[in-house]
């Protein structure tokens, strides 16, 4: 497991989230129909939907609810995958491609529907997402994306430079497109809401209970925890993404566990707040090393992007984001930064979510590519159906073998080289 980030202060989300439900570590050995490892979006969505089907599901979390990416992300709920509709259809063929596209189109709906259905205490705005285009080529790409999603019935719109500037409050983009299906949430409040809903439905959840080993015994799976207590289950679903991929042999080398860094200002004065994202949208842009930004529910401006591959050493590791924010939004100059935090994302070789079934009774979900809020919520629904019904057609992407990145031991070298190249080709703000 990666080291905990440099403890400058609690993240914005930890400081403003709704309380977590009461949980305790696993102290005594027990049994369950299904053991879910990881209390993030995927694990808790899976447990919730299993419990609603009457399946005895037990969740083990190494730290606290949402400790990993589910509690550290930007809270942008963006539908779709990294590939555009035409690419998905070409990749998977007409029948499977249509299924993948339906799944991708509905991931944001899955989040907002669950929040409403379970009455979760989650600050949220569903006003859409804007992808700002930073070059002419990127603008053409954004226009193609809008056209493709329009053909599939999505509520989207291509935007020119003036339209993007009016919605964002910055003139740094040449245009872009708006996806009205998207929105924002308080991400840690949401994952805690998922935990509370899953427990109400009958799922059991134990925090501070890291799984040290999995073994097959008499046709069952036995998970040994750090306390010595075990869970014996018919099925195991591994949902740790970038924060526990070393639990299954050969899994960790299938992802690049890159860091994403974020900063947040103090709540903006009313006049400044009214000039930035005035219609409530969120934004991430077309850079390879993308920038993403939003307002939170208390009026802070957040900016996120890539940082060092290593864990942060101090406030200086966020300075590049602070400089970028002021360049993009000169009106925030002089407003102090209140929060700095980071987390890891799981990037796969093909930029798609991966599902693996490396042994009978073991299902692994890994890879979010920065769209994990909606993607992993919907993936949990699909995995619960697959486990309960045994129908592979319930899964949005095919089961694939575990396949590592080439030269994985040199990943820091080639990731740093790629980052340097992207910085040169992306251009400045």
Coordinates of C-alpha atoms in Angstrom, one line a residue:
X1 CA 0.0 0.0 0.0
X2 CA 1.3 3.5 -0.8
X3 CA 2.4 5.6 2.1
X4 CA -0.1 8.0 3.5
X5 CA 0.4 11.5 2.0
X6 CA 2.4 14.1 3.8
X7 CA 0.2 15.2 6.8
X8 CA 0.0 18.9 6.2
X9 CA -3.6 19.0 7.3
X10 CA -6.8 17.1 6.7
X11 CA -8.1 17.2 3.1
X12 CA -10.9 19.5 2.2
X13 CA -13.2 16.5 2.0
X14 CA -12.2 15.1 5.4
X15 CA -12.8 18.6 6.9
X16 CA -16.3 19.0 5.5
X17 CA -17.7 15.5 5.1
X18 CA -20.8 14.1 6.7
X19 CA -19.9 11.7 9.6
X20 CA -19.0 8.1 8.8
X21 CA -21.2 5.3 10.2
X22 CA -19.8 3.6 13.3
X23 CA -17.6 0.6 12.4
X24 CA -15.1 -1.6 14.2
X25 CA -12.2 -3.8 13.2
X26 CA -12.8 -7.5 12.6
X27 CA -12.0 -9.3 15.9
X28 CA -13.5 -12.8 15.5
X29 CA -13.4 -15.2 12.6
X30 CA -16.6 -15.3 10.6
X31 CA -18.2 -16.5 7.4
X32 CA -20.0 -14.8 4.6
X33 CA -21.4 -15.6 1.1
X34 CA -19.3 -12.9 -0.5
X35 CA -16.2 -11.1 0.9
X36 CA -15.6 -7.6 -0.6
X37 CA -12.2 -6.2 0.0
X38 CA -12.1 -2.4 -0.1
X39 CA -14.6 0.2 1.2
X40 CA -14.5 2.6 -1.7
X41 CA -17.1 3.3 -4.4
X42 CA -16.8 -0.1 -6.1
X43 CA -16.7 -2.2 -3.0
X44 CA -19.5 -0.5 -1.2
X45 CA -21.7 -0.3 -4.2
X46 CA -21.2 -4.0 -4.8
X47 CA -22.0 -4.8 -1.1
X48 CA -25.1 -2.6 -1.2
X49 CA -26.5 -4.2 -4.3
X50 CA -25.6 -7.7 -3.1
X51 CA -27.3 -7.1 0.3
X52 CA -30.4 -5.8 -1.5
X53 CA -30.5 -9.1 -3.3
X54 CA -30.4 -11.0 0.0
X55 CA -26.7 -12.0 -0.4
X56 CA -24.7 -12.1 2.9
X57 CA -21.9 -9.6 2.0
X58 CA -19.0 -8.6 4.3
X59 CA -16.6 -5.7 3.5
X60 CA -13.1 -5.5 4.9
X61 CA -11.3 -2.1 4.7
X62 CA -7.6 -1.8 5.6
X63 CA -8.0 1.8 6.9
X64 CA -11.2 3.9 7.0
X65 CA -14.1 4.2 4.7
X66 CA -13.0 6.1 1.6
X67 CA -9.3 6.2 2.6
X68 CA -8.1 5.7 -0.9
X69 CA -9.2 7.4 -4.1
X70 CA -12.8 7.4 -3.2
X71 CA -12.1 10.0 -0.5
X72 CA -9.4 11.9 -2.3
X73 CA -10.7 12.6 -5.8
X74 CA -12.1 15.9 -7.2
X75 CA -15.7 14.9 -6.8
X76 CA -16.5 15.3 -10.5
X77 CA -19.2 12.9 -11.6
X78 CA -18.5 12.5 -15.4
X79 CA -20.2 9.8 -17.5
X80 CA -18.5 8.0 -20.3
X81 CA -15.1 6.3 -20.6
X82 CA -11.8 7.6 -22.0
X83 CA -12.9 6.4 -25.4
X84 CA -15.5 8.2 -27.6
X85 CA -18.7 6.3 -28.7
X86 CA -17.4 5.5 -32.2
X87 CA -14.2 4.1 -30.7
X88 CA -16.1 1.9 -28.3
X89 CA -18.3 0.6 -31.1
X90 CA -15.3 -0.2 -33.2
X91 CA -13.4 -1.8 -30.4
X92 CA -16.1 -4.1 -29.1
X93 CA -18.4 -4.6 -32.2
X94 CA -22.1 -3.7 -32.6
X95 CA -23.6 -5.8 -29.8
X96 CA -21.0 -5.6 -27.1
X97 CA -20.1 -2.1 -28.1
X98 CA -23.7 -1.0 -27.6
X99 CA -23.7 -2.6 -24.1
X100 CA -20.5 -0.8 -23.1
X101 CA -21.8 2.5 -24.4
X102 CA -25.1 2.2 -22.5
X103 CA -23.1 1.4 -19.3
X104 CA -20.7 4.4 -19.9
X105 CA -23.6 6.7 -20.6
X106 CA -25.4 5.8 -17.4
X107 CA -22.6 6.0 -14.8
X108 CA -23.4 9.5 -13.6
X109 CA -27.1 8.5 -13.3
X110 CA -26.1 5.7 -11.0
X111 CA -24.5 8.1 -8.5
X112 CA -27.2 10.7 -8.4
X113 CA -30.0 8.0 -8.3
X114 CA -28.4 6.3 -5.3
X115 CA -28.0 9.5 -3.4
X116 CA -31.7 10.3 -3.9
X117 CA -33.0 6.8 -3.3
X118 CA -31.1 6.5 0.0
X119 CA -31.5 10.1 1.2
X120 CA -27.7 10.5 1.5
X121 CA -26.3 13.6 3.2
X122 CA -24.2 14.6 0.1
X123 CA -23.8 18.2 -1.1
X124 CA -24.2 18.0 -4.9
X125 CA -24.9 20.0 -8.0
X126 CA -25.8 18.5 -11.4
X127 CA -25.2 21.3 -13.8
X128 CA -22.9 19.5 -16.2
X129 CA -19.2 19.2 -17.1
X130 CA -17.2 21.2 -19.6
X131 CA -14.1 19.9 -21.3
X132 CA -12.1 23.0 -22.3
X133 CA -10.0 22.7 -25.4
X134 CA -6.5 24.2 -25.1
X135 CA -5.5 23.8 -28.8
X136 CA -7.1 23.9 -32.3
X137 CA -6.6 20.1 -32.6
X138 CA -8.2 19.6 -29.2
X139 CA -11.1 21.9 -30.1
X140 CA -11.8 19.7 -33.2
X141 CA -11.7 16.6 -30.9
X142 CA -14.2 18.2 -28.5
X143 CA -16.5 19.0 -31.3
X144 CA -16.4 15.4 -32.6
X145 CA -17.1 14.1 -29.2
X146 CA -20.1 16.3 -28.8
X147 CA -21.4 15.2 -32.2
X148 CA -20.9 11.5 -31.4
X149 CA -22.7 11.7 -28.1
X150 CA -25.5 13.7 -29.6
X151 CA -26.1 10.9 -32.1
X152 CA -26.5 8.6 -29.2
X153 CA -29.1 10.8 -27.5
X154 CA -26.9 12.4 -24.8
X155 CA -27.7 16.0 -23.6
X156 CA -24.5 17.6 -24.8
X157 CA -23.5 20.8 -26.7
X158 CA -20.4 22.0 -28.5
X159 CA -19.3 25.4 -27.2
X160 CA -17.3 28.2 -28.8
X161 CA -14.7 30.3 -27.1
X162 CA -17.1 32.9 -25.8
X163 CA -19.5 30.3 -24.5
X164 CA -16.8 28.5 -22.6
X165 CA -15.4 31.7 -21.2
X166 CA -18.8 32.8 -20.0
X167 CA -19.4 29.5 -18.2
X168 CA -15.9 29.1 -16.7
X169 CA -14.8 32.6 -15.9
X170 CA -11.5 32.3 -17.8
X171 CA -10.6 33.0 -21.4
X172 CA -7.8 30.4 -21.5
X173 CA -9.7 27.9 -23.7
X174 CA -10.5 28.0 -27.4
X175 CA -13.9 26.3 -27.0
X176 CA -15.0 22.9 -25.8
X177 CA -18.2 20.9 -25.1
X178 CA -20.7 20.6 -22.3
X179 CA -22.1 17.3 -21.0
X180 CA -25.2 18.1 -19.0
X181 CA -25.4 14.6 -17.6
X182 CA -22.5 15.3 -15.3
X183 CA -22.2 17.1 -11.9
X184 CA -20.3 17.3 -8.6
X185 CA -20.5 15.8 -5.2
X186 CA -18.7 15.9 -1.9
X187 CA -16.9 12.6 -2.6
X188 CA -16.1 11.5 1.0
X189 CA -19.7 12.3 2.1
X190 CA -20.8 10.1 -0.8
X191 CA -18.7 7.1 0.0
X192 CA -19.7 7.3 3.6
X193 CA -23.4 7.5 2.4
X194 CA -22.8 4.3 0.4
X195 CA -21.4 2.6 3.5
X196 CA -24.4 3.7 5.6
X197 CA -26.8 2.4 2.9
X198 CA -25.0 -0.9 2.5
X199 CA -25.1 -1.5 6.3
X200 CA -28.8 -0.6 6.5
X201 CA -29.4 -3.2 3.7
X202 CA -27.6 -5.9 5.8
X203 CA -24.0 -5.8 4.6
X204 CA -21.3 -6.1 7.3
X205 CA -18.4 -3.6 7.3
X206 CA -15.2 -3.7 9.2
X207 CA -12.6 -1.0 9.0
X208 CA -8.9 -1.1 10.1
X209 CA -8.9 -4.7 9.0
X210 CA -6.3 -5.2 6.4
X211 CA -6.3 -8.5 4.5
X212 CA -2.8 -10.0 4.7
X213 CA -3.4 -13.2 2.6
X214 CA -6.0 -15.1 0.7
X215 CA -6.0 -18.9 0.5
X216 CA -8.2 -21.6 -1.0
X217 CA -9.4 -24.1 1.6
X218 CA -12.0 -26.9 1.2
X219 CA -13.6 -25.1 -1.7
X220 CA -13.9 -21.8 0.0
X221 CA -11.8 -18.6 0.2
X222 CA -10.2 -17.7 3.5
X223 CA -9.0 -14.1 4.1
X224 CA -6.5 -13.7 6.9
X225 CA -6.5 -10.2 8.5
X226 CA -3.8 -8.4 10.5
X227 CA -5.6 -9.2 13.8
X228 CA -5.5 -12.9 13.1
X229 CA -9.3 -13.1 12.5
X230 CA -10.4 -14.7 9.2
X231 CA -13.3 -14.5 6.9
X232 CA -14.4 -17.6 5.0
X233 CA -16.5 -17.0 1.9
X234 CA -17.7 -18.6 -1.3
X235 CA -16.7 -15.6 -3.3
X236 CA -14.1 -12.8 -3.1
X237 CA -14.4 -9.4 -4.9
X238 CA -11.2 -7.3 -4.8
X239 CA -12.0 -3.6 -5.1
X240 CA -8.9 -1.8 -3.9
X241 CA -7.8 -0.1 -7.1
X242 CA -4.5 1.7 -6.6
X243 CA -4.4 1.1 -2.8
X244 CA -4.2 -2.7 -2.5
X245 CA -3.3 -4.1 -5.8
X246 CA -0.4 -6.2 -4.3
X247 CA -2.9 -8.5 -2.6
X248 CA -3.3 -10.7 -5.7
X249 CA -0.1 -12.0 -7.4
X250 CA 0.7 -10.1 -10.6
X251 CA -2.1 -7.5 -10.2
X252 CA 0.0 -4.5 -9.2
X253 CA 2.1 -4.4 -12.4
X254 CA -1.1 -4.1 -14.4
X255 CA -1.6 -0.4 -13.4
X256 CA 0.3 2.8 -13.1
X257 CA -0.6 4.2 -9.6
X258 CA 0.0 7.8 -10.4
X259 CA -0.6 10.6 -7.9
X260 CA -3.1 13.4 -8.5
X261 CA -2.7 16.6 -6.5
X262 CA -5.3 19.1 -5.5
X263 CA -5.5 22.5 -3.8
X264 CA -8.4 24.5 -2.5
X265 CA -8.7 28.2 -1.6
X266 CA -10.5 29.7 1.3
X267 CA -14.2 30.3 0.5
X268 CA -14.2 33.0 -2.1
X269 CA -15.7 36.5 -1.6
X270 CA -19.2 36.7 -3.1
X271 CA -18.1 39.0 -6.0
X272 CA -15.2 36.6 -7.0
X273 CA -17.3 33.5 -6.5
X274 CA -19.9 35.0 -8.9
X275 CA -17.2 35.4 -11.6
X276 CA -16.0 31.7 -11.6
X277 CA -18.2 28.8 -12.9
X278 CA -21.3 31.0 -12.3
X279 CA -23.7 28.3 -13.7
X280 CA -22.3 25.5 -11.5
X281 CA -20.5 23.4 -14.0
X282 CA -17.2 21.7 -13.4
X283 CA -14.3 21.5 -15.8
X284 CA -11.4 19.3 -16.9
X285 CA -9.5 20.1 -20.0
X286 CA -8.0 18.4 -23.0
X287 CA -4.3 18.5 -21.9
X288 CA -2.5 15.1 -21.6
X289 CA -1.6 16.4 -18.1
X290 CA -5.1 17.6 -17.6
X291 CA -6.2 20.3 -15.2
X292 CA -9.5 20.0 -13.5
X293 CA -11.4 22.5 -11.3
X294 CA -14.7 23.2 -9.6
X295 CA -16.3 25.1 -6.7
X296 CA -17.2 23.2 -3.6
X297 CA -20.4 23.6 -1.7
X298 CA -18.9 26.3 0.5
X299 CA -17.5 28.4 -2.3
X300 CA -13.9 27.3 -2.4
X301 CA -12.2 27.0 -5.7
X302 CA -10.4 23.7 -6.3
X303 CA -7.7 23.0 -8.8
X304 CA -6.3 19.5 -9.5
X305 CA -3.6 18.0 -11.7
X306 CA -0.6 15.8 -11.8
X307 CA 2.1 16.1 -9.2
X308 CA 5.3 14.1 -8.3
X309 CA 5.0 10.3 -8.7
X310 CA 6.4 10.0 -5.2
X311 CA 4.5 10.9 -2.1
X312 CA 4.6 14.7 -1.3
X313 CA 7.3 16.1 0.9
X314 CA 5.8 19.5 1.7
X315 CA 3.7 22.4 0.5
X316 CA 6.1 23.1 -2.4
X317 CA 4.8 20.0 -4.2
X318 CA 1.5 21.9 -4.8
X319 CA 3.0 25.2 -5.8
X320 CA 2.6 24.5 -9.6
X321 CA -1.2 24.2 -9.1
X322 CA -1.4 27.3 -7.1
X323 CA 0.4 29.2 -9.8
X324 CA -1.8 27.8 -12.5
X325 CA -4.9 28.7 -10.7
X326 CA -3.9 32.3 -10.4
X327 CA -2.9 32.4 -14.1
X328 CA -6.3 31.0 -15.1
X329 CA -8.3 33.0 -12.6
X330 CA -6.5 36.3 -11.8
X331 CA -9.4 37.3 -9.7
X332 CA -8.3 34.8 -7.0
X333 CA -4.9 36.4 -6.5
X334 CA -4.2 37.0 -2.9
X335 CA -6.9 34.6 -1.6
X336 CA -5.1 32.1 0.7
X337 CA -5.0 28.4 -0.1
X338 CA -6.6 26.5 2.7
X339 CA -6.2 22.8 1.8
X340 CA -3.7 20.7 -0.1
X341 CA -4.0 16.9 -0.6
X342 CA -3.4 14.1 -3.0
X343 CA -4.4 10.5 -3.9
X344 CA -3.5 7.8 -6.3
X345 CA -5.4 6.7 -9.4
X346 CA -5.2 3.4 -11.2
X347 CA -4.3 3.8 -14.9
X348 CA -4.4 0.6 -17.1
X349 CA -2.6 0.0 -20.3
X350 CA -5.6 0.6 -22.5
X351 CA -7.3 3.3 -20.3
X352 CA -10.3 1.0 -19.7
X353 CA -11.6 -0.6 -16.5
X354 CA -10.4 -4.1 -16.2
X355 CA -12.3 -7.1 -14.7
X356 CA -10.4 -10.3 -14.0
X357 CA -11.4 -13.7 -12.7
X358 CA -8.0 -15.3 -12.1
X359 CA -9.3 -18.2 -10.0
X360 CA -12.7 -19.8 -9.3
X361 CA -14.7 -17.5 -7.0
X362 CA -12.4 -14.5 -7.3
X363 CA -13.4 -11.3 -9.2
X364 CA -11.1 -8.3 -9.5
X365 CA -12.1 -4.8 -10.5
X366 CA -9.3 -2.3 -11.2
X367 CA -8.8 0.8 -13.2
X368 CA -10.7 4.1 -13.1
X369 CA -8.7 6.5 -15.2
X370 CA -9.9 9.5 -13.3
X371 CA -13.6 8.8 -13.7
X372 CA -14.0 6.6 -10.8
X373 CA -17.0 8.2 -9.0
X374 CA -19.6 7.2 -11.6
X375 CA -17.7 4.3 -13.2
X376 CA -17.0 2.4 -10.0
X377 CA -20.5 3.0 -8.6
X378 CA -22.0 1.5 -11.7
X379 CA -19.4 -1.2 -11.8
X380 CA -20.5 -2.3 -8.3
X381 CA -24.1 -2.7 -9.5
X382 CA -22.9 -4.8 -12.4
X383 CA -20.6 -7.0 -10.3
X384 CA -23.3 -7.6 -7.8
X385 CA -25.6 -8.8 -10.5
X386 CA -22.9 -11.0 -12.0
X387 CA -22.1 -12.6 -8.7
X388 CA -25.8 -13.1 -7.8
X389 CA -26.9 -14.4 -11.2
X390 CA -23.8 -15.8 -12.7
X391 CA -24.4 -14.2 -16.0
X392 CA -21.3 -12.7 -17.7
X393 CA -23.6 -10.5 -19.8
X394 CA -24.2 -8.4 -16.6
X395 CA -20.6 -7.2 -16.8
X396 CA -20.1 -4.1 -18.9
X397 CA -16.6 -5.1 -20.1
X398 CA -15.4 -8.6 -20.8
X399 CA -13.3 -10.6 -18.3
X400 CA -9.7 -10.5 -19.3
X401 CA -6.4 -12.1 -18.2
X402 CA -4.1 -10.2 -15.8
X403 CA -1.5 -8.7 -18.1
X404 CA 1.3 -6.5 -16.7
X405 CA 2.8 -3.3 -18.1
X406 CA 6.1 -4.1 -19.9
X407 CA 9.2 -3.2 -17.9
X408 CA 7.1 -2.4 -14.9
X409 CA 10.1 -2.0 -12.7
X410 CA 11.1 1.0 -14.7
X411 CA 7.7 2.6 -14.5
X412 CA 8.9 5.7 -12.6
X413 CA 11.5 6.3 -15.3
X414 CA 9.2 6.1 -18.3
X415 CA 6.3 7.8 -16.5
X416 CA 8.6 10.7 -15.7
X417 CA 9.8 10.8 -19.3
X418 CA 6.2 10.8 -20.5
X419 CA 5.2 13.6 -18.1
X420 CA 8.2 15.7 -19.3
X421 CA 7.1 15.2 -22.9
X422 CA 3.5 16.0 -22.2
X423 CA 4.6 19.2 -20.4
X424 CA 6.4 20.3 -23.5
X425 CA 3.6 19.4 -25.9
X426 CA 0.7 20.7 -23.7
X427 CA 2.0 24.2 -23.6
X428 CA 1.6 26.7 -20.8
X429 CA -1.5 28.1 -19.3

